[in-house]
mmCIF file of C-alpha atoms in Angstrom:
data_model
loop_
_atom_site.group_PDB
_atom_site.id
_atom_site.type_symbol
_atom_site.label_atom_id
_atom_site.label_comp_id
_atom_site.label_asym_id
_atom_site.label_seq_id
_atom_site.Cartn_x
_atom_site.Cartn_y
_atom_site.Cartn_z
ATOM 1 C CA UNK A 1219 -3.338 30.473 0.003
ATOM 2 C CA UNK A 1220 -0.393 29.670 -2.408
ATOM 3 C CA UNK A 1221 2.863 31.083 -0.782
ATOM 4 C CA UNK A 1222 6.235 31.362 -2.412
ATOM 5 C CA UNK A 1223 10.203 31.809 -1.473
ATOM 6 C CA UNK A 1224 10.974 32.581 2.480
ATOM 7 C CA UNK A 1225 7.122 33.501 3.396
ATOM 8 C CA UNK A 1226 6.015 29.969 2.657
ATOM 9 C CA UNK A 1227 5.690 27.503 5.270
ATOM 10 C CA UNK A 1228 7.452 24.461 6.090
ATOM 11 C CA UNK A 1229 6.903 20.714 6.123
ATOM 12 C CA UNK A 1230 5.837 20.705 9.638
ATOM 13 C CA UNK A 1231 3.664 23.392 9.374
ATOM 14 C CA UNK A 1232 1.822 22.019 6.212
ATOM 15 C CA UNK A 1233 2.036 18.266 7.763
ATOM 16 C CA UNK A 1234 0.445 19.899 11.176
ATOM 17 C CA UNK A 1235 -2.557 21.304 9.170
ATOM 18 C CA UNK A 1236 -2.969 18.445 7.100
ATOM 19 C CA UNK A 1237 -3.743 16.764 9.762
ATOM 20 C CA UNK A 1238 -6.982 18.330 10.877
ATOM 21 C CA UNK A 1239 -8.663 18.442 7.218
ATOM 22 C CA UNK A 1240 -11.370 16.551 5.697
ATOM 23 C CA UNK A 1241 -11.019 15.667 2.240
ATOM 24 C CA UNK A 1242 -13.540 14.795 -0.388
ATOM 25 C CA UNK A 1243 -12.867 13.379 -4.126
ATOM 26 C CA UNK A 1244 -15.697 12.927 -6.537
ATOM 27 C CA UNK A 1245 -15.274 11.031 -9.587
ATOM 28 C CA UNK A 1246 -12.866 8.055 -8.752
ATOM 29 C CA UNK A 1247 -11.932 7.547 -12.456
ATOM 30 C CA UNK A 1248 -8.613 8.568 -14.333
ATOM 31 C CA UNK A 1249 -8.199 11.681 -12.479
ATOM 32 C CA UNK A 1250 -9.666 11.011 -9.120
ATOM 33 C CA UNK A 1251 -8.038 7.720 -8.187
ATOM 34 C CA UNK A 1252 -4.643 9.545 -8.778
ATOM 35 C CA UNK A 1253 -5.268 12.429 -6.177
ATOM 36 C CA UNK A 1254 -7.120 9.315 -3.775
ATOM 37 C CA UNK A 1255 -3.668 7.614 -4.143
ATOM 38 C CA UNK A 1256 -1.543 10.676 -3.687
ATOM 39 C CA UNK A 1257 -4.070 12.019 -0.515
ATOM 40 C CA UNK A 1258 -4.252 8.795 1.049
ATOM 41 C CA UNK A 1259 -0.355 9.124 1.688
ATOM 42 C CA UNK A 1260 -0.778 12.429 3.603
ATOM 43 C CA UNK A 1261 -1.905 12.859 7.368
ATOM 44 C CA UNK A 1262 -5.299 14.296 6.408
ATOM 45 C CA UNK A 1263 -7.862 13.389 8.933
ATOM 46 C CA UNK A 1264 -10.308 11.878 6.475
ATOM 47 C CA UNK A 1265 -11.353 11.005 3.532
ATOM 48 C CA UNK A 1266 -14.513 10.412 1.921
ATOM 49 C CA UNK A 1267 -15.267 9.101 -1.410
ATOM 50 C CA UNK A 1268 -17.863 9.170 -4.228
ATOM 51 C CA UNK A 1269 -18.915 7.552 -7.294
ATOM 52 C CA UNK A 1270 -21.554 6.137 -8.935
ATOM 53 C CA UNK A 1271 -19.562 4.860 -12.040
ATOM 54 C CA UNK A 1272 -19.853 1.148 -12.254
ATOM 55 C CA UNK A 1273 -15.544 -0.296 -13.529
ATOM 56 C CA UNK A 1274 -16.238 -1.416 -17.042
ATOM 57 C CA UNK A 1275 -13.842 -2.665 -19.662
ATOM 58 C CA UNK A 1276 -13.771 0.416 -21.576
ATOM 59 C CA UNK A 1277 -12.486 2.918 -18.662
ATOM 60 C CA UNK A 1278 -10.459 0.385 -16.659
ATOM 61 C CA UNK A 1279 -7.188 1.470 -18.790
ATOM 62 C CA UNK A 1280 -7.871 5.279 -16.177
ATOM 63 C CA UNK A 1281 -7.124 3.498 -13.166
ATOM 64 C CA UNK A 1282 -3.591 3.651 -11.799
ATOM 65 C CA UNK A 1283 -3.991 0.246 -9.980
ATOM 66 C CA UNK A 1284 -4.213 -3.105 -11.892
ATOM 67 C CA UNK A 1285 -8.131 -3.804 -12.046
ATOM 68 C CA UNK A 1286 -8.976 -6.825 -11.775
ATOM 69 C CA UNK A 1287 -11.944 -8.753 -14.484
ATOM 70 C CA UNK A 1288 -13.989 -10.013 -11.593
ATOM 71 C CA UNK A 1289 -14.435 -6.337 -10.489
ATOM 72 C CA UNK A 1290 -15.719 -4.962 -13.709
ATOM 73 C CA UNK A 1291 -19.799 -4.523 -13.536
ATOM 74 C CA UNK A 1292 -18.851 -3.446 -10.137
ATOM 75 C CA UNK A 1293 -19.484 -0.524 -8.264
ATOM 76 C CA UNK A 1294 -16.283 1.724 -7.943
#
């Protein structure tokens, strides 16, 4: 629920029920390795991840991270 002005709940609150979700992000290309990186820095219990897009040459550029050449042909 998207709250606004005084109703809206603080930092605490919002840190206190981060903490007891589970978050899932599929698709670990342009869009989803940004929210990984930006949910990984949150108290969220966990995490889970999926992709079955091998890192080639041609989508590398998405990634927000350097990739590395040995990685491409890779599994993300």
């Amino acid at each position: 629920m998207l709250t606004t002005g005084l109703d809206a709940p603080d930092s605490t609150e919002i840190t206190r029920r981060l903490e007891l979700e589970k978050v899932a992000i599929i698709g670990l290309g342009g869009t989803g390795s940004y929210i990984l990186d930006l949910v990984a820095k949150t108290p969220v219990k966990e995490i889970h991840l999926f992709d079955a897009d091998a890192l080639l040459n041609h989508n590398a550029f998405r990634h927000p991270a350097r990739p590395r050449s040995r990685n491409f042909g890779r599994l993300r």
